[in-house]
């Protein structure tokens, strides 16, 4: 079902949400009880996630709303975060410099991305997609949707609807930013709250350009985090990835996995899995703060990292970066096999 707009009240309840009005009213009346707060450490402090218990009524109705309606609404061509079929690599690829000329890079970050989306803004944007033959029905459907996807009047970070809703809300801003960048021969892409620009035009790095982008996003209640502005020439490093003449994983991002792999051999191979887990859990790491609880936890991490590296293998086989990543993938695989042998030796 590819519904981009809602024209019928009964269709909204029976085909999109698959809940009756009475059930919706009950769910909304106690929606706060479905959420639990989880604190996630990050470099600049603590991130608070408002998570919904899976298979709860609120989770199911949000899931239906996303699958049957929200996910069908078109997004801008510049959006890559929270979009099916796209990755962080797709976000960076438009900015690869295939010439010998110097390219300039600018990264802008949005303050409190989800928290900036207020109920009034949601109502305004959703009104474009709700078009029944009665204004009071439109208002009621919009009210139900807003209540279902918000917590304390904003988008909660952790709700399954928040990512797609944020992209829908930002679509008009993406279009305005792209139109402005086109006039200046500037490339623009966005991944959630990260806005990346690149150009051979040095004016990209001027405060005037940043001020114009700030004015555009302020029109919808968003603000820039000026402490996270990055201006670079030649290449730029973002979240452990470097884009310039190509895209590569930074050395810093690979430090933790390299350390974990090295610990399998440091001091001799471990006599059992418990010894290896103890070696790993007694270390300090740069990019994550966690303890591996058991061998399954560790194997899941290693297999996941192996898959991640495979996705980032360059298309050009046998090049320098390809050989580097392939070597690291082989090392991860070797340790995975080593752990499995230790398990089998019990």
XYZ file of N, CA, C and O in Angstrom, residues 46-237:
768
model
N 26.032 12.691 27.756
C 25.081 11.599 27.791
C 23.927 11.875 26.831
O 23.386 12.978 26.800
N 23.545 10.859 26.030
C 22.376 10.977 25.170
C 21.221 10.217 25.817
O 21.370 9.055 26.203
N 20.087 10.878 25.939
C 18.910 10.260 26.529
C 17.993 9.732 25.418
O 17.530 10.496 24.582
N 17.755 8.431 25.422
C 16.851 7.820 24.457
C 15.543 7.453 25.140
O 15.550 6.886 26.239
N 14.438 7.780 24.501
C 13.109 7.417 25.010
C 12.615 6.231 24.201
O 12.104 6.408 23.086
N 12.800 5.052 24.726
C 12.498 3.830 23.985
C 11.122 3.287 24.357
O 10.668 3.418 25.489
N 10.479 2.664 23.361
C 9.157 2.072 23.560
C 9.305 0.556 23.592
O 10.019 -0.023 22.768
N 8.636 -0.062 24.517
C 8.686 -1.518 24.612
C 8.101 -2.142 23.345
O 6.998 -1.813 22.915
N 8.878 -3.042 22.721
C 8.408 -3.694 21.505
C 7.153 -4.513 21.781
O 7.008 -5.121 22.837
N 6.277 -4.547 20.782
C 5.001 -5.266 20.852
C 3.979 -4.613 21.780
O 2.902 -5.165 22.008
N 4.319 -3.440 22.319
C 3.318 -2.688 23.074
C 2.354 -2.051 22.079
O 2.631 -1.961 20.875
N 1.235 -1.593 22.561
C 0.233 -0.992 21.675
C 0.770 0.237 20.963
O 0.542 0.433 19.761
N 1.504 1.102 21.695
C 2.045 2.313 21.077
C 3.091 1.954 20.028
O 3.138 2.566 18.948
N 3.925 0.968 20.314
C 4.941 0.532 19.349
C 4.272 0.033 18.068
O 4.676 0.387 16.956
N 3.239 -0.781 18.221
C 2.567 -1.355 17.055
C 1.863 -0.298 16.217
O 1.896 -0.343 14.981
N 1.230 0.658 16.867
C 0.520 1.675 16.096
C 1.510 2.603 15.390
O 1.273 3.036 14.249
N 2.646 2.909 16.033
C 3.683 3.691 15.361
C 4.272 2.916 14.175
O 4.552 3.495 13.115
N 4.447 1.630 14.364
C 4.974 0.784 13.285
C 4.028 0.785 12.091
O 4.466 0.905 10.940
N 2.735 0.662 12.351
C 1.749 0.690 11.270
C 1.703 2.046 10.578
O 1.610 2.134 9.347
N 1.776 3.097 11.367
C 1.759 4.449 10.812
C 2.949 4.669 9.883
O 2.815 5.264 8.803
N 4.107 4.181 10.289
C 5.314 4.321 9.463
C 5.207 3.503 8.187
O 5.423 4.016 7.076
N 4.884 2.221 8.337
C 4.874 1.314 7.188
C 3.803 1.674 6.170
O 4.031 1.579 4.953
N 2.642 2.107 6.633
C 1.499 2.304 5.740
C 1.289 3.748 5.284
O 0.436 3.995 4.424
N 2.078 4.664 5.846
C 1.877 6.064 5.468
C 3.175 6.868 5.437
O 3.615 7.310 4.359
N 3.815 7.037 6.574
C 4.961 7.948 6.661
C 6.097 7.561 5.712
O 6.712 8.432 5.085
N 6.390 6.268 5.600
C 7.494 5.822 4.749
C 7.228 6.029 3.264
O 8.152 5.913 2.445
N 5.988 6.330 2.909
C 5.644 6.537 1.503
C 5.744 7.997 1.065
O 5.681 8.289 -0.134
N 5.893 8.892 2.009
C 5.970 10.320 1.680
C 7.343 10.631 1.078
O 8.373 10.278 1.660
N 7.397 11.272 -0.078
C 8.682 11.550 -0.742
C 9.580 12.457 0.104
O 9.106 13.360 0.794
N 10.883 12.191 0.019
C 11.882 13.003 0.705
C 12.741 13.713 -0.327
O 12.669 13.423 -1.520
N 13.575 14.615 0.116
C 14.462 15.321 -0.807
C 15.573 14.383 -1.281
O 15.901 13.390 -0.624
N 16.157 14.712 -2.420
C 17.259 13.915 -2.966
C 18.546 14.080 -2.176
O 19.514 13.348 -2.409
N 18.581 15.037 -1.274
C 19.793 15.305 -0.493
C 19.833 14.521 0.809
O 20.819 14.585 1.542
N 18.768 13.786 1.129
C 18.641 13.133 2.427
C 19.109 11.688 2.365
O 18.641 10.916 1.517
N 20.013 11.308 3.278
C 20.556 9.948 3.282
C 20.417 9.252 4.636
O 20.502 8.031 4.704
N 20.217 10.000 5.706
C 20.059 9.392 7.024
C 18.653 8.881 7.230
O 17.677 9.550 6.875
N 18.510 7.678 7.812
C 17.205 7.062 8.095
C 16.418 6.766 6.820
O 15.194 6.705 6.850
N 17.098 6.581 5.700
C 16.421 6.307 4.436
C 16.815 4.910 3.967
O 18.004 4.601 3.834
N 15.815 4.067 3.722
C 16.071 2.688 3.304
C 16.890 2.649 2.021
O 16.606 3.356 1.056
N 17.914 1.821 2.012
C 18.755 1.668 0.833
C 19.931 2.614 0.778
O 20.771 2.510 -0.128
N 20.028 3.534 1.742
C 21.135 4.484 1.766
C 21.948 4.335 3.055
O 21.413 3.931 4.092
N 23.210 4.685 2.967
C 24.121 4.555 4.097
C 24.928 5.840 4.282
O 24.786 6.787 3.501
N 25.779 5.829 5.293
C 26.644 6.989 5.531
C 27.580 7.202 4.345
O 27.944 8.326 4.021
N 27.951 6.132 3.702
C 28.813 6.243 2.529
C 28.116 7.021 1.412
O 28.732 7.845 0.734
N 26.820 6.752 1.208
C 26.059 7.478 0.186
C 26.003 8.972 0.502
O 25.984 9.806 -0.407
N 25.952 9.291 1.784
C 25.955 10.689 2.237
C 27.252 11.392 1.854
O 27.260 12.575 1.485
N 28.371 10.662 1.897
C 29.678 11.257 1.613
C 30.045 11.269 0.127
O 30.780 12.148 -0.326
N 29.556 10.307 -0.630
C 30.011 10.118 -2.009
C 29.849 11.340 -2.920
O 30.703 11.576 -3.781
N 28.776 12.144 -2.794
C 28.661 13.310 -3.676
C 29.806 14.314 -3.528
O 29.973 15.187 -4.390
N 30.595 14.183 -2.460
C 31.628 15.173 -2.157
C 33.044 14.699 -2.524
O 34.023 15.382 -2.206
N 33.146 13.544 -3.178
C 34.457 13.066 -3.628
C 34.998 14.015 -4.691
O 34.284 14.437 -5.598
N 36.262 14.344 -4.575
C 36.911 15.247 -5.534
C 37.692 14.422 -6.556
O 38.737 13.858 -6.244
N 37.176 14.357 -7.777
C 37.837 13.579 -8.831
C 38.720 14.444 -9.725
O 39.110 14.021 -10.804
N 39.032 15.653 -9.268
C 39.867 16.569 -10.055
C 41.140 16.891 -9.285
O 41.324 16.483 -8.144
N 42.001 17.666 -9.906
C 43.236 18.111 -9.258
C 43.057 19.463 -8.576
O 43.973 19.951 -7.916
N 41.886 20.057 -8.739
C 41.620 21.351 -8.115
C 41.316 21.177 -6.632
O 40.834 20.121 -6.195
N 41.585 22.229 -5.853
C 41.315 22.166 -4.416
C 39.823 22.277 -4.142
O 39.152 23.160 -4.645
N 39.325 21.373 -3.314
C 37.914 21.397 -2.936
C 37.802 21.820 -1.485
O 38.631 21.442 -0.647
N 36.784 22.622 -1.188
C 36.553 23.117 0.165
C 35.370 22.373 0.776
O 34.397 22.038 0.084
N 35.454 22.140 2.095
C 34.426 21.357 2.780
C 33.913 22.117 4.009
O 34.682 22.764 4.721
N 32.619 21.988 4.233
C 31.993 22.603 5.399
C 30.969 21.640 5.982
O 30.090 21.142 5.276
N 31.096 21.352 7.290
C 30.085 20.551 7.978
C 29.385 21.422 9.004
O 30.009 22.085 9.833
N 28.056 21.423 8.954
C 27.233 22.119 9.933
C 26.406 21.094 10.695
O 25.962 20.092 10.132
N 26.187 21.357 11.968
C 25.439 20.445 12.837
C 24.238 21.182 13.422
O 24.337 22.357 13.795
N 23.101 20.490 13.509
C 21.880 21.085 14.024
C 21.717 20.755 15.500
O 21.863 19.597 15.908
N 21.416 21.763 16.291
C 21.159 21.564 17.723
C 19.888 20.751 17.936
O 18.865 21.043 17.313
N 19.938 19.756 18.821
C 18.741 19.056 19.296
C 17.769 18.787 18.146
O 16.639 19.277 18.139
N 18.210 17.999 17.187
C 17.483 17.803 15.930
C 16.046 17.342 16.157
O 15.095 17.981 15.698
N 15.854 16.236 16.865
C 14.496 15.739 17.106
C 13.718 16.674 18.036
O 12.532 16.940 17.813
N 14.385 17.149 19.082
C 13.717 18.008 20.054
C 13.261 19.337 19.493
O 12.409 20.009 20.076
N 13.803 19.724 18.328
C 13.412 20.989 17.697
C 12.101 20.875 16.923
O 11.540 21.888 16.498
N 11.640 19.652 16.719
C 10.393 19.443 15.981
C 9.232 19.492 16.972
O 8.974 18.540 17.705
N 8.528 20.616 17.001
C 7.438 20.844 17.949
C 6.088 20.462 17.332
O 5.947 20.326 16.120
N 5.105 20.336 18.200
C 3.764 19.923 17.762
C 3.175 20.864 16.720
O 2.548 20.431 15.743
N 3.364 22.188 16.894
C 2.796 23.152 15.942
C 3.391 22.967 14.550
O 2.672 23.060 13.541
N 4.701 22.719 14.483
C 5.344 22.492 13.189
C 4.825 21.199 12.565
O 4.574 21.144 11.353
N 4.648 20.167 13.374
C 4.109 18.905 12.873
C 2.716 19.098 12.278
O 2.412 18.595 11.192
N 1.867 19.821 12.992
C 0.514 20.063 12.502
C 0.530 20.796 11.160
O -0.230 20.481 10.244
N 1.394 21.768 11.055
C 1.477 22.558 9.827
C 1.901 21.696 8.634
O 1.308 21.770 7.554
N 2.930 20.872 8.824
C 3.430 20.044 7.724
C 2.453 18.918 7.396
O 2.178 18.623 6.223
N 1.898 18.269 8.414
C 0.984 17.154 8.182
C -0.299 17.583 7.471
O -0.929 16.779 6.777
N -0.677 18.830 7.632
C -1.907 19.307 6.991
C -1.841 19.183 5.470
O -2.874 19.098 4.802
N -0.640 19.154 4.915
C -0.483 19.005 3.464
C -0.849 17.588 3.017
O -1.255 17.373 1.871
N -0.704 16.602 3.930
C -0.893 15.200 3.557
C -2.241 14.627 4.022
O -2.557 13.478 3.724
N -3.011 15.404 4.751
C -4.323 14.956 5.229
C -5.390 15.787 4.535
O -5.563 16.975 4.821
N -6.128 15.166 3.613
C -7.075 15.916 2.784
C -8.388 15.144 2.636
O -8.706 14.616 1.566
N -9.153 15.054 3.696
C -10.484 14.486 3.575
C -11.449 15.598 3.146
O -11.035 16.748 2.943
N -12.740 15.275 3.053
C -13.708 16.292 2.612
C -14.261 17.117 3.760
O -15.145 17.951 3.555
N -13.743 16.891 4.975
C -14.222 17.651 6.130
C -13.021 18.181 6.926
O -12.151 17.429 7.341
N -13.034 19.479 7.169
C -11.922 20.106 7.886
C -11.789 19.576 9.305
O -10.672 19.378 9.796
N -12.940 19.314 9.967
C -12.872 18.821 11.346
C -12.281 17.407 11.404
O -11.615 17.040 12.373
N -12.507 16.618 10.355
C -11.921 15.269 10.289
C -10.409 15.378 10.078
O -9.632 14.655 10.705
N -10.008 16.289 9.195
C -8.575 16.530 8.991
C -7.904 16.881 10.321
O -6.846 16.325 10.659
N -8.497 17.786 11.044
C -7.922 18.234 12.322
C -7.809 17.075 13.313
O -6.804 16.958 14.041
N -8.829 16.217 13.340
C -8.796 15.108 14.284
C -7.718 14.095 13.912
O -6.989 13.598 14.781
N -7.591 13.776 12.623
C -6.559 12.833 12.174
C -5.175 13.392 12.473
O -4.295 12.684 12.974
N -4.970 14.662 12.173
C -3.677 15.302 12.459
C -3.381 15.256 13.953
O -2.259 14.957 14.371
N -4.390 15.537 14.763
C -4.210 15.507 16.218
C -3.807 14.117 16.702
O -2.924 13.967 17.550
N -4.458 13.084 16.154
C -4.109 11.715 16.529
C -2.652 11.409 16.162
O -1.902 10.847 16.957
N -2.265 11.767 14.948
C -0.893 11.477 14.506
C 0.121 12.202 15.386
O 1.107 11.612 15.844
N -0.128 13.486 15.637
C 0.793 14.268 16.467
C 0.919 13.671 17.857
O 2.024 13.540 18.406
N -0.195 13.287 18.448
C -0.164 12.695 19.788
C 0.575 11.357 19.789
O 1.289 11.029 20.740
N 0.426 10.584 18.727
C 1.056 9.265 18.663
C 2.574 9.337 18.495
O 3.289 8.439 18.934
N 3.066 10.388 17.864
C 4.503 10.433 17.545
C 5.300 11.389 18.433
O 6.524 11.473 18.287
N 4.634 12.112 19.336
C 5.348 13.065 20.187
C 5.341 12.621 21.645
O 4.522 11.806 22.061
N 6.258 13.189 22.393
C 6.309 13.023 23.848
C 6.683 14.383 24.423
O 7.705 14.965 24.032
N 5.858 14.894 25.288
C 6.070 16.232 25.855
C 6.177 17.313 24.769
O 6.964 18.260 24.878
N 5.412 17.115 23.700
C 5.317 18.150 22.672
C 6.408 18.156 21.630
O 6.433 19.053 20.773
N 7.326 17.164 21.645
C 8.389 17.105 20.642
C 8.586 15.662 20.189
O 8.030 14.728 20.767
N 9.412 15.477 19.144
C 9.750 14.129 18.705
C 10.720 13.497 19.697
O 11.792 14.048 19.954
N 10.384 12.348 20.271
C 11.314 11.695 21.197
C 12.396 10.932 20.446
O 12.110 10.240 19.466
N 13.630 11.087 20.870
C 14.720 10.335 20.259
C 14.663 8.907 20.784
O 14.910 8.642 21.941
N 14.312 7.969 19.911
C 14.146 6.585 20.316
C 12.849 5.996 19.808
O 12.729 4.782 19.664
N 11.847 6.844 19.522
C 10.590 6.367 18.942
C 10.834 5.954 17.499
O 11.618 6.582 16.778
N 10.159 4.904 17.039
C 10.434 4.393 15.692
C 9.946 5.336 14.596
O 10.411 5.253 13.458
N 9.041 6.245 14.920
C 8.535 7.196 13.920
C 9.399 8.447 13.794
O 9.316 9.161 12.792
N 10.223 8.745 14.794
C 10.945 10.020 14.812
C 11.894 10.219 13.631
O 11.927 11.313 13.048
N 12.670 9.201 13.215
C 13.579 9.433 12.083
C 12.868 9.839 10.795
O 13.240 10.830 10.170
N 11.852 9.074 10.389
C 11.180 9.393 9.126
C 10.422 10.714 9.231
O 10.398 11.511 8.283
N 9.831 10.990 10.395
C 9.101 12.251 10.565
C 10.061 13.436 10.467
O 9.743 14.456 9.844
N 11.234 13.316 11.048
C 12.210 14.417 10.988
C 12.594 14.715 9.545
O 12.772 15.872 9.162
N 12.739 13.665 8.720
C 13.076 13.875 7.308
C 11.930 14.526 6.545
O 12.145 15.363 5.654
N 10.699 14.145 6.879
C 9.530 14.761 6.233
C 9.463 16.244 6.597
O 9.234 17.099 5.733
N 9.682 16.549 7.863
C 9.639 17.934 8.330
C 10.729 18.767 7.663
O 10.527 19.926 7.291
N 11.916 18.164 7.468
C 13.065 18.913 6.947
C 13.066 19.006 5.422
O 13.894 19.706 4.843
N 12.145 18.315 4.765
C 12.162 18.262 3.303
C 12.138 19.649 2.669
O 12.926 19.941 1.762
N 11.250 20.506 3.120
C 11.154 21.851 2.538
C 12.460 22.624 2.725
O 12.891 23.362 1.829
N 13.103 22.440 3.883
C 14.375 23.116 4.132
C 15.471 22.554 3.229
O 16.314 23.304 2.726
N 15.477 21.225 3.031
C 16.452 20.615 2.120
C 16.341 21.236 0.730
O 17.347 21.548 0.087
N 15.108 21.412 0.261
C 14.889 21.973 -1.069
C 15.392 23.411 -1.138
O 16.064 23.803 -2.111
N 15.110 24.206 -0.113
C 15.562 25.604 -0.100
C 17.089 25.691 -0.044
O 17.707 26.511 -0.737
N 17.696 24.832 0.769
C 19.163 24.836 0.872
C 19.780 24.425 -0.463
O 20.752 25.023 -0.931
N 19.212 23.392 -1.098
C 19.732 22.927 -2.374
C 19.628 24.001 -3.452
O 20.551 24.209 -4.238
N 18.521 24.707 -3.482
C 18.342 25.773 -4.473
C 19.377 26.878 -4.280
O 19.921 27.412 -5.266
N 19.648 27.226 -3.036
C 20.652 28.258 -2.751
C 22.049 27.764 -3.130
O 22.840 28.506 -3.727
N 22.348 26.501 -2.804
C 23.670 25.950 -3.111
C 23.893 25.829 -4.619
O 25.015 26.028 -5.104
N 22.835 25.515 -5.343
C 22.956 25.368 -6.791
C 23.451 26.660 -7.438
O 24.270 26.640 -8.370
N 22.981 27.782 -6.937
C 23.392 29.074 -7.494
C 24.878 29.335 -7.287
O 25.501 30.068 -8.066
N 25.450 28.752 -6.233
C 26.853 28.987 -5.898
C 27.758 27.821 -6.279
O 28.934 27.789 -5.910
N 27.196 26.843 -7.015
C 27.956 25.655 -7.418
C 28.504 24.907 -6.192
O 29.680 24.550 -6.136
N 27.633 24.692 -5.222
C 27.980 23.996 -3.988
C 27.182 22.693 -3.909
O 25.984 22.674 -4.189
N 27.850 21.618 -3.537
C 27.201 20.314 -3.375
C 26.716 20.193 -1.931
O 27.449 20.525 -0.991
N 25.490 19.694 -1.757
C 24.881 19.589 -0.425
C 24.300 18.200 -0.206
O 23.656 17.639 -1.090
N 24.542 17.635 0.970
C 23.877 16.399 1.377
C 23.654 16.457 2.884
O 24.345 17.177 3.603
N 22.674 15.680 3.352
C 22.341 15.692 4.791
C 22.167 14.269 5.313
O 21.557 13.434 4.647
N 22.716 14.022 6.486
C 22.524 12.760 7.196
C 22.032 13.108 8.595
O 22.820 13.482 9.462
N 20.707 13.032 8.787
C 20.089 13.419 10.069
C 20.426 14.872 10.366
O 20.050 15.762 9.616
N 21.186 15.128 11.452
C 21.489 16.512 11.829
C 22.818 17.004 11.281
O 23.257 18.107 11.603
N 23.487 16.198 10.445
C 24.749 16.598 9.811
C 24.486 17.137 8.412
O 23.934 16.431 7.555
N 24.887 18.386 8.174
C 24.769 19.006 6.852
C 26.174 19.155 6.288
O 27.035 19.790 6.900
N 26.421 18.543 5.124
C 27.749 18.571 4.525
C 27.694 19.312 3.194
O 26.829 19.047 2.356
N 28.649 20.238 3.025
C 28.743 21.039 1.807
C 30.167 20.929 1.261
O 31.134 20.839 2.029
N 30.282 20.955 -0.055
C 31.618 21.000 -0.661
C 31.546 21.770 -1.968
O 30.495 21.805 -2.623
N 32.675 22.370 -2.334
C 32.692 23.192 -3.545
C 34.125 23.571 -3.887
O 35.020 23.528 -3.030
N 34.329 23.941 -5.140
C 35.602 24.545 -5.541
C 35.564 26.049 -5.304
O 36.560 26.736 -5.520
N 34.412 26.536 -4.860
C 34.215 27.948 -4.568
C 34.582 28.210 -3.102
O 33.923 27.718 -2.189
N 35.608 29.009 -2.874
C 36.081 29.261 -1.519
C 35.056 30.001 -0.657
O 35.124 29.976 0.578
N 34.069 30.632 -1.294
C 33.037 31.348 -0.541
C 32.240 30.423 0.371
O 31.563 30.885 1.289
N 32.346 29.135 0.103
C 31.665 28.160 0.954
C 32.052 28.321 2.418
O 31.225 28.106 3.315
N 33.299 28.703 2.681
C 33.801 28.780 4.056
C 33.499 30.114 4.730
O 33.811 30.295 5.906
N 32.883 31.046 3.995
C 32.610 32.365 4.558
C 31.473 32.329 5.574
O 30.542 31.533 5.461
N 31.549 33.232 6.537
C 30.488 33.337 7.537
C 29.146 33.700 6.895
O 28.089 33.319 7.418
N 29.189 34.420 5.780
C 27.943 34.814 5.122
C 27.152 33.585 4.683
O 25.925 33.533 4.845
N 27.849 32.591 4.112
C 27.163 31.379 3.671
C 26.556 30.641 4.856
O 25.403 30.207 4.818
N 27.328 30.506 5.932
C 26.827 29.838 7.136
C 25.614 30.581 7.689
O 24.626 29.974 8.109
N 25.693 31.910 7.670
C 24.573 32.709 8.160
C 23.309 32.499 7.332
O 22.194 32.464 7.878
N 23.473 32.345 6.018
C 22.307 32.113 5.163
C 21.663 30.762 5.466
O 20.434 30.647 5.553
N 22.485 29.727 5.653
C 21.946 28.413 6.003
C 21.247 28.482 7.355
O 20.173 27.896 7.555
N 21.823 29.224 8.278
C 21.215 29.381 9.599
C 19.845 30.038 9.489
O 18.885 29.620 10.153
N 19.732 31.059 8.641
C 18.446 31.747 8.478
C 17.399 30.824 7.853
O 16.216 30.861 8.228
N 17.840 29.987 6.924
C 16.902 29.065 6.283
C 16.335 28.075 7.292
O 15.125 27.873 7.370
N 17.179 27.459 8.092
C 16.675 26.436 9.017
C 15.941 27.055 10.210
O 15.054 26.425 10.783
N 16.287 28.305 10.557
C 15.574 28.981 11.651
C 14.116 29.220 11.300
O 13.268 29.354 12.189
N 13.798 29.275 10.008
C 12.424 29.505 9.583
C 11.499 28.381 10.032
O 10.277 28.554 10.091
N 12.063 27.220 10.368
C 11.275 26.093 10.872
C 11.635 25.740 12.320
O 11.271 24.668 12.811
N 12.363 26.616 12.989
C 12.648 26.403 14.399
C 13.923 25.648 14.712
O 14.170 25.299 15.875
N 14.777 25.408 13.701
C 16.046 24.715 13.928
C 17.176 25.736 14.099
O 17.116 26.837 13.550
N 18.209 25.350 14.842
C 19.366 26.217 15.034
C 20.654 25.428 14.841
O 20.679 24.209 15.040
N 21.719 26.138 14.457
C 23.023 25.507 14.276
C 23.771 25.405 15.591
O 23.651 26.272 16.460
N 24.551 24.344 15.714
C 25.490 24.202 16.820
C 26.835 24.753 16.337
O 27.598 24.055 15.665
N 27.109 25.998 16.674
C 28.295 26.667 16.130
C 29.605 26.067 16.647
O 30.650 26.229 16.026
N 29.554 25.359 17.754
C 30.769 24.729 18.288
C 31.202 23.521 17.458
O 32.323 23.037 17.583
N 30.311 23.021 16.582
C 30.634 21.838 15.782
C 30.855 22.152 14.304
O 30.934 21.234 13.484
N 30.982 23.425 13.972
C 31.265 23.789 12.584
C 32.670 23.322 12.212
O 33.625 23.516 12.960
N 32.795 22.690 11.051
C 34.112 22.255 10.558
C 34.336 22.842 9.171
O 33.530 22.648 8.264
N 35.430 23.587 9.017
C 35.839 24.116 7.725
C 37.163 23.438 7.350
O 38.112 23.470 8.119
N 37.214 22.828 6.162
C 38.421 22.108 5.757
C 38.727 22.343 4.285
O 37.836 22.701 3.501
N 39.992 22.117 3.942
C 40.419 22.183 2.546
C 41.034 20.845 2.163
O 41.772 20.252 2.933
N 40.728 20.378 0.967
C 41.331 19.140 0.483
C 40.575 17.895 0.887
O 40.303 17.032 0.050
N 40.242 17.782 2.166
C 39.482 16.644 2.661
C 38.881 16.993 4.015
O 39.265 17.979 4.634
N 37.916 16.176 4.450
C 37.290 16.407 5.744
C 37.045 15.061 6.412
O 36.713 14.074 5.749
N 37.243 15.025 7.724
C 37.029 13.815 8.506
C 35.755 13.975 9.330
O 35.607 14.950 10.068
